[in-house]
Short mmCIF file of C-alpha atoms in Angstrom, two decimals:
data_model
loop_
_atom_site.label_atom_id
_atom_site.label_comp_id
_atom_site.label_asym_id
_atom_site.label_seq_id
_atom_site.Cartn_x
_atom_site.Cartn_y
_atom_site.Cartn_z
CA UNK A 1 11.13 -14.50 -6.90
CA UNK A 2 12.58 -11.73 -7.58
CA UNK A 3 15.01 -9.27 -5.81
CA UNK A 4 12.90 -6.45 -4.92
CA UNK A 5 15.63 -3.55 -5.06
CA UNK A 6 13.56 -0.96 -4.87
CA UNK A 7 13.14 -1.40 -1.41
CA UNK A 8 16.47 -3.33 -0.62
CA UNK A 9 18.59 -0.27 -1.95
CA UNK A 10 16.48 2.15 0.93
CA UNK A 11 16.68 -0.37 3.63
CA UNK A 12 20.61 -0.97 3.11
CA UNK A 13 22.25 2.26 4.95
CA UNK A 14 20.18 0.80 8.10
CA UNK A 15 21.18 -2.64 8.47
CA UNK A 16 23.52 -2.38 11.08
CA UNK A 17 21.96 0.33 12.68
CA UNK A 18 20.21 0.40 16.42
CA UNK A 19 17.33 1.87 14.58
CA UNK A 20 14.08 -0.30 14.49
CA UNK A 21 13.46 -1.18 11.13
CA UNK A 22 9.39 -1.27 10.89
CA UNK A 23 8.03 -2.62 7.33
CA UNK A 24 4.23 -2.39 7.06
CA UNK A 25 2.01 -3.24 4.44
CA UNK A 26 -0.57 -5.68 3.38
CA UNK A 27 -1.14 -9.23 3.69
CA UNK A 28 0.76 -10.72 1.13
CA UNK A 29 2.02 -7.63 -0.29
CA UNK A 30 6.05 -9.41 0.16
CA UNK A 31 7.24 -8.71 3.35
CA UNK A 32 8.08 -12.31 4.40
CA UNK A 33 10.41 -12.61 0.85
CA UNK A 34 12.21 -9.25 1.79
CA UNK A 35 13.05 -10.55 5.25
CA UNK A 36 14.09 -13.26 4.23
CA UNK A 37 16.41 -11.58 1.37
CA UNK A 38 17.58 -8.84 3.47
CA UNK A 39 18.73 -11.80 5.95
CA UNK A 40 20.57 -12.69 2.88
CA UNK A 41 22.37 -9.92 1.99
CA UNK A 42 24.14 -10.17 5.60
CA UNK A 43 25.07 -13.27 5.82
CA UNK A 44 26.83 -11.94 2.20
CA UNK A 45 28.79 -9.51 3.88
CA UNK A 46 29.85 -12.56 6.89
CA UNK A 47 27.66 -12.30 9.38
CA UNK A 48 27.09 -16.35 11.14
CA UNK A 49 23.69 -17.65 10.58
CA UNK A 50 23.67 -17.77 13.76
CA UNK A 51 24.00 -13.96 14.59
CA UNK A 52 20.03 -14.04 13.02
CA UNK A 53 16.88 -14.86 14.46
CA UNK A 54 13.56 -14.74 12.26
CA UNK A 55 10.37 -15.09 14.07
CA UNK A 56 6.55 -15.62 11.89
CA UNK A 57 4.29 -15.20 14.21
CA UNK A 58 1.75 -17.18 11.77
CA UNK A 59 3.78 -19.58 12.25
CA UNK A 60 2.48 -22.07 14.30
CA UNK A 61 6.42 -23.51 15.36
CA UNK A 62 5.52 -19.98 17.55
CA UNK A 63 2.78 -20.47 18.91
CA UNK A 64 3.79 -21.13 21.86
CA UNK A 65 4.81 -17.46 21.82
CA UNK A 66 1.50 -16.70 23.91
CA UNK A 67 2.66 -13.03 25.46
CA UNK A 68 5.55 -11.01 25.53
CA UNK A 69 7.34 -11.95 28.19
CA UNK A 70 7.59 -14.86 26.09
CA UNK A 71 8.93 -13.90 23.82
CA UNK A 72 11.48 -11.81 26.05
CA UNK A 73 12.61 -15.17 27.39
CA UNK A 74 12.72 -16.42 24.62
CA UNK A 75 14.56 -14.09 22.77
CA UNK A 76 17.32 -13.51 25.60
CA UNK A 77 17.84 -17.08 25.51
CA UNK A 78 18.68 -17.76 22.37
CA UNK A 79 21.13 -14.25 22.30
CA UNK A 80 24.48 -15.11 21.21
CA UNK A 81 26.68 -12.86 23.50
CA UNK A 82 28.99 -10.61 23.36
CA UNK A 83 28.43 -10.09 19.88
CA UNK A 84 25.90 -8.07 17.35
CA UNK A 85 22.04 -9.84 16.70
CA UNK A 86 19.83 -8.90 14.32
CA UNK A 87 16.62 -9.86 15.29
CA UNK A 88 13.44 -10.65 12.22
CA UNK A 89 9.99 -10.55 14.09
CA UNK A 90 7.39 -10.90 11.08
CA UNK A 91 3.74 -9.69 11.65
CA UNK A 92 4.88 -8.67 15.52
CA UNK A 93 0.82 -7.95 15.83
CA UNK A 94 0.54 -11.25 16.60
CA UNK A 95 2.22 -10.17 19.97
CA UNK A 96 0.19 -9.18 23.21
CA UNK A 97 2.00 -5.87 24.46
CA UNK A 98 5.03 -6.34 21.65
CA UNK A 99 6.47 -3.31 21.64
CA UNK A 100 7.53 -3.12 25.03
CA UNK A 101 9.42 -6.17 24.14
CA UNK A 102 11.16 -4.41 21.38
CA UNK A 103 11.88 -1.10 23.38
CA UNK A 104 13.83 -4.34 26.32
CA UNK A 105 15.80 -5.52 23.77
CA UNK A 106 17.18 -1.90 21.96
CA UNK A 107 17.91 -1.07 25.14
CA UNK A 108 19.65 -4.41 26.94
CA UNK A 109 21.27 -5.84 24.00
CA UNK A 110 23.57 -5.09 20.98
CA UNK A 111 21.18 -6.08 18.58
CA UNK A 112 19.14 -4.68 15.12
CA UNK A 113 16.32 -4.81 15.51
CA UNK A 114 13.44 -5.68 11.96
CA UNK A 115 9.87 -5.78 12.02
CA UNK A 116 6.53 -6.33 9.99
CA UNK A 117 3.76 -5.62 10.22
CA UNK A 118 -0.19 -6.10 8.56
CA UNK A 119 -1.84 -3.14 9.78
CA UNK A 120 -1.96 0.86 9.60
CA UNK A 121 -1.43 1.20 13.31
CA UNK A 122 1.63 -0.76 13.81
CA UNK A 123 3.26 2.81 14.07
CA UNK A 124 0.27 4.00 16.26
CA UNK A 125 -0.07 4.13 20.08
CA UNK A 126 2.42 2.74 22.27
CA UNK A 127 5.08 1.81 19.84
CA UNK A 128 5.32 5.07 18.68
CA UNK A 129 6.01 6.29 22.27
CA UNK A 130 8.50 3.55 23.23
CA UNK A 131 10.13 4.29 20.01
CA UNK A 132 9.53 7.70 19.04
CA UNK A 133 12.66 8.92 17.20
CA UNK A 134 13.91 5.47 17.09
CA UNK A 135 13.44 3.33 14.20
CA UNK A 136 13.12 4.37 10.48
CA UNK A 137 9.54 2.93 8.75
CA UNK A 138 8.93 1.46 5.43
CA UNK A 139 5.65 1.15 3.42
CA UNK A 140 5.46 -1.73 1.33
CA UNK A 141 3.03 -2.44 -1.55
CA UNK A 142 2.62 -5.22 -3.92
CA UNK A 143 4.12 -5.82 -7.29
CA UNK A 144 4.95 -2.58 -9.05
CA UNK A 145 3.66 -2.58 -12.79
CA UNK A 146 7.64 -3.01 -13.64
CA UNK A 147 7.64 -5.50 -10.90
CA UNK A 148 5.17 -8.15 -12.44
CA UNK A 149 6.53 -7.59 -15.84
CA UNK A 150 10.54 -8.40 -14.38
CA UNK A 151 8.68 -11.94 -12.96
CA UNK A 152 6.90 -12.79 -16.16
CA UNK A 153 10.73 -11.60 -18.14
CA UNK A 154 9.30 -9.46 -20.44
CA UNK A 155 11.75 -6.42 -21.13
CA UNK A 156 9.69 -2.92 -22.24
CA UNK A 157 9.77 -4.01 -26.57
CA UNK A 158 7.11 -7.59 -24.95
CA UNK A 159 4.89 -4.87 -23.14
CA UNK A 160 1.70 -3.88 -23.84
CA UNK A 161 -1.79 -2.36 -23.61
CA UNK A 162 -3.09 -5.78 -22.33
CA UNK A 163 -0.63 -6.42 -19.84
CA UNK A 164 -1.33 -3.34 -18.27
CA UNK A 165 -5.41 -3.58 -18.34
CA UNK A 166 -4.01 -7.20 -16.90
CA UNK A 167 -2.89 -5.35 -13.86
CA UNK A 168 -5.77 -3.72 -13.31
CA UNK A 169 -7.92 -5.90 -13.18
CA UNK A 170 -5.37 -8.47 -11.30
CA UNK A 171 -3.41 -6.37 -8.91
CA UNK A 172 0.30 -7.05 -7.92
CA UNK A 173 0.18 -9.35 -5.15
CA UNK A 174 3.18 -11.51 -5.92
CA UNK A 175 1.96 -14.58 -5.17
CA UNK A 176 -0.59 -13.93 -7.93
CA UNK A 177 1.88 -14.74 -10.32
CA UNK A 178 2.03 -18.46 -9.61
CA UNK A 179 -1.24 -19.34 -10.32
CA UNK A 180 -2.04 -21.35 -12.89
CA UNK A 181 -5.38 -19.84 -14.51
CA UNK A 182 -8.00 -17.86 -13.25
CA UNK A 183 -10.15 -19.94 -11.46
CA UNK A 184 -7.27 -20.41 -9.32
CA UNK A 185 -6.10 -16.95 -9.64
CA UNK A 186 -10.22 -15.68 -7.50
CA UNK A 187 -9.32 -18.84 -5.28
CA UNK A 188 -5.79 -16.99 -3.70
CA UNK A 189 -7.50 -13.46 -3.85
CA UNK A 190 -10.64 -14.49 -2.70
CA UNK A 191 -8.54 -15.85 0.35
CA UNK A 192 -6.28 -12.58 1.41
CA UNK A 193 -9.40 -10.78 1.43
CA UNK A 194 -10.94 -13.30 4.25
CA UNK A 195 -7.76 -13.39 5.68
CA UNK A 196 -7.97 -9.56 5.50
CA UNK A 197 -11.57 -9.19 6.92
CA UNK A 198 -12.34 -11.42 9.47
CA UNK A 199 -8.58 -11.80 11.09
CA UNK A 200 -7.45 -8.67 10.26
CA UNK A 201 -10.43 -6.27 11.10
CA UNK A 202 -13.23 -8.00 12.55
CA UNK A 203 -11.63 -10.61 14.93
CA UNK A 204 -9.48 -7.47 15.76
CA UNK A 205 -12.42 -4.60 15.93
CA UNK A 206 -15.51 -7.09 17.41
CA UNK A 207 -17.12 -6.10 14.37
CA UNK A 208 -20.15 -7.90 13.99
CA UNK A 209 -22.54 -7.30 11.08
CA UNK A 210 -20.50 -8.64 8.56
CA UNK A 211 -22.98 -8.06 5.84
CA UNK A 212 -22.81 -4.46 6.77
CA UNK A 213 -20.03 -4.27 6.61
CA UNK A 214 -19.17 -5.88 3.20
CA UNK A 215 -20.98 -3.70 1.27
CA UNK A 216 -19.43 -0.98 2.70
CA UNK A 217 -15.83 -2.86 0.45
CA UNK A 218 -18.49 -2.87 -2.11
CA UNK A 219 -19.70 0.46 -2.45
CA UNK A 220 -16.30 1.88 -2.17
CA UNK A 221 -14.73 -0.65 -4.66
CA UNK A 222 -17.75 0.45 -6.95
CA UNK A 223 -17.21 4.32 -6.98
CA UNK A 224 -13.46 4.27 -7.25
CA UNK A 225 -12.16 7.33 -7.52
CA UNK A 226 -15.45 9.09 -6.52
CA UNK A 227 -15.09 12.11 -3.47
CA UNK A 228 -16.40 10.67 -0.41
CA UNK A 229 -19.06 11.96 1.17
CA UNK A 230 -20.52 10.02 4.34
CA UNK A 231 -24.50 11.41 4.21
CA UNK A 232 -24.20 10.47 0.42
CA UNK A 233 -22.63 6.80 1.26
CA UNK A 234 -25.45 6.56 4.83
CA UNK A 235 -28.81 7.89 2.40
CA UNK A 236 -27.54 5.06 -0.22
CA UNK A 237 -27.77 2.80 2.55
CA UNK A 238 -30.98 4.07 3.93
CA UNK A 239 -32.25 3.73 -0.02
CA UNK A 240 -31.62 -0.22 0.00
CA UNK A 241 -33.48 -0.52 3.36
CA UNK A 242 -30.07 -1.00 5.36
CA UNK A 243 -30.08 2.15 7.94
CA UNK A 244 -26.19 2.69 9.33
CA UNK A 245 -25.56 5.44 12.04
CA UNK A 246 -22.70 8.53 10.46
CA UNK A 247 -20.55 7.22 13.15
CA UNK A 248 -20.34 3.25 11.78
CA UNK A 249 -19.32 4.49 8.52
CA UNK A 250 -16.45 6.16 10.53
CA UNK A 251 -15.85 3.32 12.27
CA UNK A 252 -15.19 1.33 9.51
CA UNK A 253 -13.66 3.02 6.72
CA UNK A 254 -10.91 4.22 9.98
CA UNK A 255 -11.17 -0.34 9.75
CA UNK A 256 -10.51 -0.52 6.26
CA UNK A 257 -7.94 2.33 6.19
CA UNK A 258 -6.40 0.61 8.89
CA UNK A 259 -5.87 -2.81 7.57
CA UNK A 260 -4.38 -1.43 4.32
CA UNK A 261 -6.84 -2.62 2.33
CA UNK A 262 -7.29 0.74 1.14
CA UNK A 263 -5.98 4.51 1.02
CA UNK A 264 -7.69 7.54 2.19
CA UNK A 265 -5.98 10.35 0.10
CA UNK A 266 -7.07 13.12 1.05
CA UNK A 267 -7.84 16.52 -0.84
CA UNK A 268 -4.98 19.79 -1.45
CA UNK A 269 -6.22 22.90 -1.87
CA UNK A 270 -3.99 24.06 -4.29
CA UNK A 271 -4.01 27.99 -3.86
CA UNK A 272 -3.80 27.80 -0.06
CA UNK A 273 -1.28 25.55 0.40
CA UNK A 274 -2.86 23.37 2.74
CA UNK A 275 -4.77 20.14 4.01
CA UNK A 276 -8.70 19.99 3.90
CA UNK A 277 -10.02 17.27 6.19
CA UNK A 278 -13.16 16.81 4.75
CA UNK A 279 -14.66 14.58 1.50
CA UNK A 280 -10.80 12.32 1.11
CA UNK A 281 -11.07 9.49 -1.95
CA UNK A 282 -10.13 5.99 -1.67
CA UNK A 283 -8.34 4.03 -3.32
CA UNK A 284 -7.48 0.45 -3.86
CA UNK A 285 -3.71 -0.78 -1.82
CA UNK A 286 -3.97 -3.16 -4.48
CA UNK A 287 -6.79 -4.26 -7.79
CA UNK A 288 -7.20 -7.64 -7.31
CA UNK A 289 -8.45 -7.05 -3.98
CA UNK A 290 -11.01 -4.94 -5.22
CA UNK A 291 -11.98 -7.16 -8.62
CA UNK A 292 -13.05 -10.20 -6.14
CA UNK A 293 -15.74 -7.73 -3.64
CA UNK A 294 -16.50 -6.20 -7.25
CA UNK A 295 -20.30 -8.22 -7.87
CA UNK A 296 -21.20 -7.78 -11.13
CA UNK A 297 -20.80 -4.12 -11.37
CA UNK A 298 -19.11 -2.43 -14.76
CA UNK A 299 -15.23 -1.87 -14.29
CA UNK A 300 -14.75 1.52 -14.70
CA UNK A 301 -11.60 1.54 -16.70
CA UNK A 302 -10.73 5.53 -16.28
CA UNK A 303 -10.94 4.43 -12.72
CA UNK A 304 -8.99 1.87 -12.02
CA UNK A 305 -6.14 3.44 -14.36
CA UNK A 306 -6.42 5.86 -12.09
CA UNK A 307 -6.12 3.74 -9.24
CA UNK A 308 -3.01 2.29 -10.44
CA UNK A 309 -1.90 5.56 -11.06
CA UNK A 310 -1.67 6.49 -7.33
CA UNK A 311 0.01 3.67 -6.26
CA UNK A 312 2.89 4.09 -8.32
CA UNK A 313 3.07 7.65 -7.42
CA UNK A 314 3.03 6.15 -3.51
CA UNK A 315 4.91 3.79 -4.65
CA UNK A 316 8.06 6.11 -5.84
CA UNK A 317 7.95 7.93 -2.48
CA UNK A 318 5.74 10.70 -2.71
CA UNK A 319 3.13 11.30 -0.64
CA UNK A 320 0.27 12.52 -2.82
CA UNK A 321 -3.04 13.96 -3.06
CA UNK A 322 -5.68 14.94 -4.67
CA UNK A 323 -5.53 19.03 -6.27
CA UNK A 324 -8.28 21.22 -5.29
CA UNK A 325 -8.40 24.45 -7.61
CA UNK A 326 -11.12 27.05 -7.37
CA UNK A 327 -13.50 24.91 -9.69
CA UNK A 328 -12.80 21.78 -9.91
CA UNK A 329 -9.92 19.42 -8.91
CA UNK A 330 -6.68 17.95 -10.26
CA UNK A 331 -6.71 13.97 -9.83
CA UNK A 332 -3.41 14.41 -7.95
CA UNK A 333 -0.56 16.01 -6.48
CA UNK A 334 2.64 14.11 -5.94
CA UNK A 335 5.15 16.03 -2.96
CA UNK A 336 8.76 15.53 -2.20
CA UNK A 337 9.59 17.87 0.15
CA UNK A 338 9.58 21.15 -1.51
CA UNK A 339 8.08 19.24 -5.23
CA UNK A 340 5.24 18.57 -6.54
CA UNK A 341 4.07 17.07 -9.68
CA UNK A 342 0.79 17.51 -11.13
CA UNK A 343 -1.16 14.29 -12.19
CA UNK A 344 -4.96 14.52 -14.06
CA UNK A 345 -5.61 9.98 -15.46
CA UNK A 346 -7.38 9.63 -18.65
CA UNK A 347 -8.45 6.14 -19.75
CA UNK A 348 -8.00 7.49 -23.37
CA UNK A 349 -7.73 11.39 -24.96
CA UNK A 350 -11.22 9.87 -27.07
CA UNK A 351 -12.10 13.43 -28.69
CA UNK A 352 -11.36 17.01 -28.58
CA UNK A 353 -13.75 17.19 -25.79
CA UNK A 354 -12.17 14.97 -23.43
CA UNK A 355 -8.45 16.37 -24.06
CA UNK A 356 -9.88 19.82 -23.50
CA UNK A 357 -11.39 18.27 -19.92
CA UNK A 358 -7.87 16.85 -18.68
CA UNK A 359 -5.21 19.01 -19.91
CA UNK A 360 -7.95 22.17 -18.95
CA UNK A 361 -7.91 21.58 -15.36
CA UNK A 362 -4.46 22.28 -14.99
CA UNK A 363 -5.65 26.40 -16.36
CA UNK A 364 -5.75 27.51 -12.27
CA UNK A 365 -2.76 26.29 -11.82
CA UNK A 366 -0.27 29.05 -11.82
CA UNK A 367 2.85 27.66 -11.01
CA UNK A 368 6.08 26.01 -12.45
CA UNK A 369 5.95 22.49 -11.31
CA UNK A 370 5.90 20.04 -13.84
CA UNK A 371 1.88 18.60 -15.06
CA UNK A 372 1.37 15.34 -17.04
CA UNK A 373 -2.11 13.70 -18.56
CA UNK A 374 -1.12 9.98 -18.69
CA UNK A 375 -3.36 8.11 -20.13
CA UNK A 376 -3.69 4.73 -23.05
CA UNK A 377 -3.02 6.64 -26.04
CA UNK A 378 0.18 5.83 -27.81
CA UNK A 379 0.46 9.38 -29.25
CA UNK A 380 2.16 12.30 -27.52
CA UNK A 381 -1.21 15.16 -27.45
CA UNK A 382 1.29 17.15 -25.00
CA UNK A 383 0.73 20.98 -25.87
CA UNK A 384 1.17 23.92 -23.98
CA UNK A 385 3.94 23.47 -21.35
CA UNK A 386 2.18 20.43 -20.33
CA UNK A 387 3.68 17.02 -20.58
CA UNK A 388 2.09 13.78 -22.24
CA UNK A 389 2.39 10.44 -20.98
CA UNK A 390 1.54 7.14 -22.58
CA UNK A 391 1.17 5.51 -18.97
CA UNK A 392 3.64 2.33 -19.44
CA UNK A 393 6.61 4.70 -21.07
CA UNK A 394 5.09 6.36 -17.86
CA UNK A 395 5.14 3.42 -15.23
CA UNK A 396 8.29 2.22 -17.09
CA UNK A 397 9.97 4.63 -15.52
CA UNK A 398 10.26 3.20 -12.23
CA UNK A 399 12.03 0.24 -13.54
CA UNK A 400 15.59 -0.92 -11.89
CA UNK A 401 18.64 -2.76 -12.92
#
């Protein structure tokens, strides 16, 4: 397994601090492996193994931990006295009342605590209340395109557009690169999808209509990169004889976002410099999981490429929005502090009409922040101060040596 240096370099400075290190991410994105790599680095620093405790709450070995009190008593009994200890709790949301346990351990003992979870609400509610100002969070994503190439042993000169298409279609969940054929890959992705929907959503939220919920996910997958209107969505389901309330749809969208299966992206008013709260877009966290729910719908390559660019920008640490101009939209506004970058994404710049449309989207953006058009084209179409980049060149910028 490759070393995920892009995340490790961010987390290292906190290894020995008493701030709680919170790692969130979709199932099977590599959080457990990342914890293993952190533990290995601690041992290489000279931390004795007996001062490191790792507990994975999806492992049957820890099924005896049924309550927060069980966890608290177990850790207290294990604790090495008069020495700093390092506690790693994987999928901590499986333990009821875990928030109080984490806070109690932090207060009582000399510990450095790392926790992971597969739910976007891990940092809301009681955990945020108990640990306000006492934690740092890291959002872990499936392999980036560069990491996917690295695990395959590919250098820049070896990469072609077919590798990008493969990544768009099958995603970057680390274990998927161990699959020997497409059928095995589909089976793996279905298992991950079922775990997210049946365990992370159905069991925890009480959703009863599995068919309707699955249809909502399929609707999102089959309408990629489209501005989402709840009214249009409700009308669509009514047209296929499934009456569903707008409140139910709002709830389902929240459940999907909290499961980290998809990310909700708000619109940003470029002229007014404010975030808009209506007509969001949804992007898949992993493209392969979307393919599993796409029952025969023709793959829209431009929308899939847009999803890849969104995930890449998110992985680089940007806050990403859909840009709203007076007459139209910019695909993405990537914000880092006071700095911004603007992005338009097209599959191919096939003719002058497409070129004019993609570059023309920036006409109403009057500031001097960098503006990019990303496509599969190898020829350079840069003009009027707007930079055109081939998708591979863009993705390769994030290569970590």
